[in-house]
Structures are given as C-alpha cells and as structure tokens.
Short mmCIF file of C-alpha atoms in Angstrom, two decimals:
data_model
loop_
_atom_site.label_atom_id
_atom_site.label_comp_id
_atom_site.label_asym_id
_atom_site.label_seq_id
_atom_site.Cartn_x
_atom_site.Cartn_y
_atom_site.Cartn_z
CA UNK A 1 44.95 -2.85 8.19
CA UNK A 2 41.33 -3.48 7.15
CA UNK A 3 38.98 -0.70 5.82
CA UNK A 4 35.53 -0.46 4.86
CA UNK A 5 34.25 1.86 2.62
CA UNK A 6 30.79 2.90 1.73
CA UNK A 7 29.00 5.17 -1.14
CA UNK A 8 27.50 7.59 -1.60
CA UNK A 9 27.33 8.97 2.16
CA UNK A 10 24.36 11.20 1.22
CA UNK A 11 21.62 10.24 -1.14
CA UNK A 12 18.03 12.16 -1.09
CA UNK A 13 16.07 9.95 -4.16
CA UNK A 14 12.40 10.07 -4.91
CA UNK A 15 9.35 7.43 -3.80
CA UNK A 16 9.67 4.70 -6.31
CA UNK A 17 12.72 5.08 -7.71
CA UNK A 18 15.84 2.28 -7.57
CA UNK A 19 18.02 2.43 -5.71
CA UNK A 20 21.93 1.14 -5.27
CA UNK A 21 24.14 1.53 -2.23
CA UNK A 22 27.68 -0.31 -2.41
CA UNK A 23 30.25 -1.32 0.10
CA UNK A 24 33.41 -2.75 -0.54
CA UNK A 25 36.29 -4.08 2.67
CA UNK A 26 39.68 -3.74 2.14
CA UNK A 27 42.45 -5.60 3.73
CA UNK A 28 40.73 -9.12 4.93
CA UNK A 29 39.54 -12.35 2.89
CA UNK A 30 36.49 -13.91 3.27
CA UNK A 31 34.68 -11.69 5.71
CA UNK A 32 31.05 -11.86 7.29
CA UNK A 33 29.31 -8.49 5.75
CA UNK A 34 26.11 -7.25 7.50
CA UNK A 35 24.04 -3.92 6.26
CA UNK A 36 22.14 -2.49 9.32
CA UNK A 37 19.95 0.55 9.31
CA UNK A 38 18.95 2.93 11.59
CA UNK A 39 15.83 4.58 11.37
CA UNK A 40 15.40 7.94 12.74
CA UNK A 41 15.41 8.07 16.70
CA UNK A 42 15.48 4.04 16.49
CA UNK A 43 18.50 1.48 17.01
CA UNK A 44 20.40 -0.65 15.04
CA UNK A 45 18.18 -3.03 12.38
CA UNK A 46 20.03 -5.80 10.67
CA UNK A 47 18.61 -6.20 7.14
CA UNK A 48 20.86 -8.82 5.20
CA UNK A 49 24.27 -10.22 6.68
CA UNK A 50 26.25 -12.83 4.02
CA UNK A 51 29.07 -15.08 5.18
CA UNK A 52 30.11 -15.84 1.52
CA UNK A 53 29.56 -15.03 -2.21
CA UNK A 54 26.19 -15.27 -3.89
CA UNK A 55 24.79 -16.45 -0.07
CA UNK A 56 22.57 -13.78 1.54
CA UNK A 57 20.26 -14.33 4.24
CA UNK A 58 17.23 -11.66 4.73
CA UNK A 59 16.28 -10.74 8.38
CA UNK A 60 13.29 -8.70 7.67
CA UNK A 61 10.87 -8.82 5.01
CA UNK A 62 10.48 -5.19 2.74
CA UNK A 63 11.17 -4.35 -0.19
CA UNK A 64 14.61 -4.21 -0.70
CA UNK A 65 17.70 -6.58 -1.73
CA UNK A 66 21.21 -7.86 -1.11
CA UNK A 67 23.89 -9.00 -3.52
CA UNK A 68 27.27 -9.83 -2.71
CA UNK A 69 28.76 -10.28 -6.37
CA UNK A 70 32.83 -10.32 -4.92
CA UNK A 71 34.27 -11.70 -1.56
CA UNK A 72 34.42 -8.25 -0.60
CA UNK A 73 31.73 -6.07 -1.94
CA UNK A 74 28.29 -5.87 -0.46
CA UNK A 75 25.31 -4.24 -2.51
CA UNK A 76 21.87 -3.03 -1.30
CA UNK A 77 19.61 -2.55 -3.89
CA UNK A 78 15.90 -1.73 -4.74
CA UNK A 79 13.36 -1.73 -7.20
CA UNK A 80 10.81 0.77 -5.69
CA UNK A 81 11.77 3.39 -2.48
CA UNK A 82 9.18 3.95 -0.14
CA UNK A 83 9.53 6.53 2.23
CA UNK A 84 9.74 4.20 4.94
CA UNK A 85 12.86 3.34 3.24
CA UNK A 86 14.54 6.32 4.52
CA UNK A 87 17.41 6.57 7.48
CA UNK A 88 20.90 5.29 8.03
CA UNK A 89 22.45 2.74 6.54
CA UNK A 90 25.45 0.85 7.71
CA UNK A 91 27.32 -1.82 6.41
CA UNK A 92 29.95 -3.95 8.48
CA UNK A 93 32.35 -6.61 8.63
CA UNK A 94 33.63 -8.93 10.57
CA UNK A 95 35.91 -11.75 10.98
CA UNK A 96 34.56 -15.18 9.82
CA UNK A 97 35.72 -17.07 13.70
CA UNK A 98 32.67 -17.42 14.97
CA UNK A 99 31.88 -15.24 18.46
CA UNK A 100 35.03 -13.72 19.07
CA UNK A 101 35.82 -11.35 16.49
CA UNK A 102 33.85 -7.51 16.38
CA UNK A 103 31.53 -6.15 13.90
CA UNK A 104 33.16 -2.75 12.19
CA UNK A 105 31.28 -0.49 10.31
CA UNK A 106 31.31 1.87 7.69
CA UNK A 107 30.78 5.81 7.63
CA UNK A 108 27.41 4.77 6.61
CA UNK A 109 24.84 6.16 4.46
CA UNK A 110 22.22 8.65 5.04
CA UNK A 111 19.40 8.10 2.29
CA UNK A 112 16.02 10.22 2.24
CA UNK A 113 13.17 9.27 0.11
CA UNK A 114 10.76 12.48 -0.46
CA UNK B 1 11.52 -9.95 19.61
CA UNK B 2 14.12 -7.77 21.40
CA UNK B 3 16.86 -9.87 22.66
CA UNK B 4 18.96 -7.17 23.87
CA UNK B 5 17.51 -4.46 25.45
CA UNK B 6 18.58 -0.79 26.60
CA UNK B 7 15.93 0.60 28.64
CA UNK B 8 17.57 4.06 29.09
CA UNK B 9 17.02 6.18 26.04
CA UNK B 10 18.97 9.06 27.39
CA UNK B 11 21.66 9.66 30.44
CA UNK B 12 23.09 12.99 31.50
CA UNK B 13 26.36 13.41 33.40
CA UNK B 14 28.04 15.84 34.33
CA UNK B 15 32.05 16.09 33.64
CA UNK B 16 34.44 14.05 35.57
CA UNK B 17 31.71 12.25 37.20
CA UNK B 18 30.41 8.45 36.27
CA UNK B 19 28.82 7.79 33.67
CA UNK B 20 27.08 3.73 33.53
CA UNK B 21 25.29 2.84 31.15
CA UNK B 22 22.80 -0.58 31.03
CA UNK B 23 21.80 -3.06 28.99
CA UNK B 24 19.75 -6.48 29.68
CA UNK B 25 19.61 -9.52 27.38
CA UNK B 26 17.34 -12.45 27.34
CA UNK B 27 19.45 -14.83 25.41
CA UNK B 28 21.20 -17.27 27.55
CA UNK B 29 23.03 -18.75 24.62
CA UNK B 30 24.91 -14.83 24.59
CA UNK B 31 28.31 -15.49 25.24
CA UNK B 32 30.02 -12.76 23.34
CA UNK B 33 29.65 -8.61 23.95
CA UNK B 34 30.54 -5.87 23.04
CA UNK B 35 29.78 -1.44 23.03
CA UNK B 36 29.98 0.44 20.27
CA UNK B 37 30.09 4.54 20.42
CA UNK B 38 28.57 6.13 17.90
CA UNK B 39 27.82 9.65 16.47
CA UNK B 40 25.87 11.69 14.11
CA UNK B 41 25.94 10.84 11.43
CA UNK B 42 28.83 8.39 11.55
CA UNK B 43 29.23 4.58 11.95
CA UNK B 44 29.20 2.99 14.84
CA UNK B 45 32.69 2.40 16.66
CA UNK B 46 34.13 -0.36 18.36
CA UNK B 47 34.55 0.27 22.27
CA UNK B 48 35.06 -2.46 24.29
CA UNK B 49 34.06 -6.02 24.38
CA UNK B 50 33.73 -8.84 26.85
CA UNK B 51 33.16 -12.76 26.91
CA UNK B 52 31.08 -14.84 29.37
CA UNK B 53 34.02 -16.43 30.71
CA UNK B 54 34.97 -13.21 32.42
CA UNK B 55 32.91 -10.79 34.69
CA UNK B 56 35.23 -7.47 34.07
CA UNK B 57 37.19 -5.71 31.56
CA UNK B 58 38.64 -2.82 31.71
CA UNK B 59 40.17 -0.46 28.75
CA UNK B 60 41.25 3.05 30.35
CA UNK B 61 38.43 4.68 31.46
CA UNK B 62 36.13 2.17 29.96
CA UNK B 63 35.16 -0.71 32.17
CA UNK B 64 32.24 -3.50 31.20
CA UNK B 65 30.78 -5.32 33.71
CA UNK B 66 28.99 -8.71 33.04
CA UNK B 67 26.45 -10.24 35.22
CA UNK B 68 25.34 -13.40 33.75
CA UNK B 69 22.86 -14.95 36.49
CA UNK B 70 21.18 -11.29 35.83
CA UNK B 71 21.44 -11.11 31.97
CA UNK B 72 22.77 -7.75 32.52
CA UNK B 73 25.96 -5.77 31.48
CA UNK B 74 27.17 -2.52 32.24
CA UNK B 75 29.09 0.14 30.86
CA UNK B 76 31.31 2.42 33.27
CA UNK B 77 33.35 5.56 32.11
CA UNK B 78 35.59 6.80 34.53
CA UNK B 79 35.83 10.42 34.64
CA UNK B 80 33.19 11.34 32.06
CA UNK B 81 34.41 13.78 29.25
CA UNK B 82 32.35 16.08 26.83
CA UNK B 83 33.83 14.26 24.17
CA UNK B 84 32.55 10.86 25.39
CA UNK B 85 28.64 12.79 24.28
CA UNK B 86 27.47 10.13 21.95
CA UNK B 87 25.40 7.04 21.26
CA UNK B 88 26.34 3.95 23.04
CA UNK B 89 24.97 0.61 21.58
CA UNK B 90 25.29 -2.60 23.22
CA UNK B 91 25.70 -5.79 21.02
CA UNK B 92 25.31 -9.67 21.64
CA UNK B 93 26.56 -13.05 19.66
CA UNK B 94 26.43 -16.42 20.81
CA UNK B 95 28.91 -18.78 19.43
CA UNK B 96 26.31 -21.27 17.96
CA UNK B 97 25.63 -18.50 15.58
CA UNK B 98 29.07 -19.28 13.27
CA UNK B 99 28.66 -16.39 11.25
CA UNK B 100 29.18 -13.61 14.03
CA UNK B 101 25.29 -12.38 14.42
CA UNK B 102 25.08 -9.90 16.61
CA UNK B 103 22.05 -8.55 18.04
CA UNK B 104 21.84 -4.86 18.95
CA UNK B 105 19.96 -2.61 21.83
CA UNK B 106 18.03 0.40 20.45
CA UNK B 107 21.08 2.85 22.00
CA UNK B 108 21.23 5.03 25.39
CA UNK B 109 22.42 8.66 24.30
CA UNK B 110 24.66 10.41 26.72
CA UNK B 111 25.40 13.82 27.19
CA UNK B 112 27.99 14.77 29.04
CA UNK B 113 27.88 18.51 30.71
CA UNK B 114 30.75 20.59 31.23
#
C-alpha cells in the first residue's frame, strides 16, 4: 500500500530564516506530487504540483520554492520566511491517469514564522 | 479566480439528523469530484468521489449528489455522528488537465451536536 510521509510536523522558525520541508511517497512509481497550504481560517492553496523529476510548475508567485530531486521526494524550500509564510502545509500524491485517480495527503506540516 | 466554491463556512447538526453539505463550481470542463474530511491539525482525507457520467454515489452513510446543468454537488451524511465534526473540502479536476489538478473550495466546518 502507498504512504506518504512528511517532516517535521511542527516547525516554529524565525522571519528570514530558510527554510526546508520534505516529503517522500512510498509504495507507487511515478506519482503527481502537489504541496498545498492552508492558511489560518482559509482553504486549501496549491503552491507547486510536479508530474515528474526536475519539472515543477509554480501556481502562485511568493517567495518560496519546489524541488523534486527523486521520483518520489518532494521539497519545499526558502531563502527568506515571512510571516505570511506561516500555516499548514500539505503535500499529496496522486496517481499519474489523468482525472480519475484521488489526491492523498500527508499529516502535513504546521510551520509558524515569529 | 475561485472555481470551486463553498459558500457555507460553517453547518451545525444535530446527531442522527442530516447533515448536506454544498459546493458550486464554475468550470464546465469539471468532470471529476471528490470530498475530503479533514481535521485539526491533520491532512485532509479521502471521502468519496464522483464522475460526471453519474448523478449519485453512495458509500454508507455518505452519499454525493451531482447536478451538472446547476454546477452544483452535494454532500449527504445519513445519520450524522459526533465523530463526523470536521472540515469537509470539496475538490474538482477535469480530464484535459493530465496531471490530476484539482481545484479546492475554501471548506464548510461541521459540528455535529450530541
């Protein structure tokens, strides 16, 4: 069965510092991975999804990054935290058939920048 | 742009009665959805999912209800159980998007009374 793991699940760092949050799947090849966040009181944002290796596409313009160095792992990354930065972040997989398969997410990640 | 919209923020039921919750999408091109339960502090979890080629489906005492002419979907739980107090997020793909992008309402929280 398939399993998607996320780290660390609580991070508090301070306004401009970097910043590294991984996710790695377990149990599928070649998956589409998404990280979403979720700011406080708000819904679901998608930030970067990647349907392969090395190819990330950016949904929203800020300051942070995406890097999917192995078929399975999925990095989001930053130079500089802002506090706007701040809230819940998910990463999820799915399937590469297009439109049929579900998303599934992570435990997520709840990161506060002070 | 909000392509998939839930204009509840909140619902309160009380146990063993119905509990429906809405969402509207603008998107003809949707063809895929799904609800996701989520809560504090956790990832979202899959629920139940439906394709345009069907107008029910039913999963226990989860039922979705798609109304395509309407851009409109519904959840139904059937009785309602304090347990069942969570987030619920409705989610849309089309299948011209081949690498499973899903677009997601901002979340209707429902709390269920005992």
């Amino acid at each position: 069965s398939q399993t998607i793991h996320q780290w660390p699940a609580t991070l508090v760092q301070p306004v401009g510092s970097p910043l590294s949050l991984e996710c790695t799947v377990e149990g599928t090849s070649n998956p589409n991975l998404y990280w979403y966040r979720q700011a406080a009181g708000r819904g679901l944002q998608l930030l970067f999804y990647s349907v392969g290796i090395g190819q990330i596409s950016s949904e929203v313009p800020q300051n942070l990054s995406a890097s999917r160095p192995q078929d399975r792992q999925f990095i989001l990354s930053s130079k500089k935290l802002l506090l706007s930065d701040s809230g819940f972040y998910l990463c999820a997989w799915a399937g590469a058939s297009p439109s049929t398969d579900t998303q599934y997410f992570g435990p997520g990640t709840r990161l506060t920048v002070l | 742009d909000q392509q998939v919209k839930q204009n509840s923020p909140s619902l309160s039921v009380q146990e063993g009665r119905i509990s429906i919750l809405n969402c509207d999408y603008t998107n003809s091109m949707f063809d895929y959805f799904l609800w996701y339960k989520k809560y504090p502090a956790e990832g979202p979890t899959f629920l139940i999912s439906i394709s345009s080629i069907k107008d029910k489906n039913e999963d226990g005492r989860f039922t979705v209800f798609l109304n395509k002419s309407a851009k409109h979907l519904s959840l139904h739980i059937v009785p309602s159980q304090p347990g069942d107090s969570a987030v619920y997020f409705c989610a849309a793909s089309a299948a011209l998007y081949n690498f499973n992008k899903f677009y997601f309402g901002s979340g209707t929280k429902l709390n269920v009374k005992p």
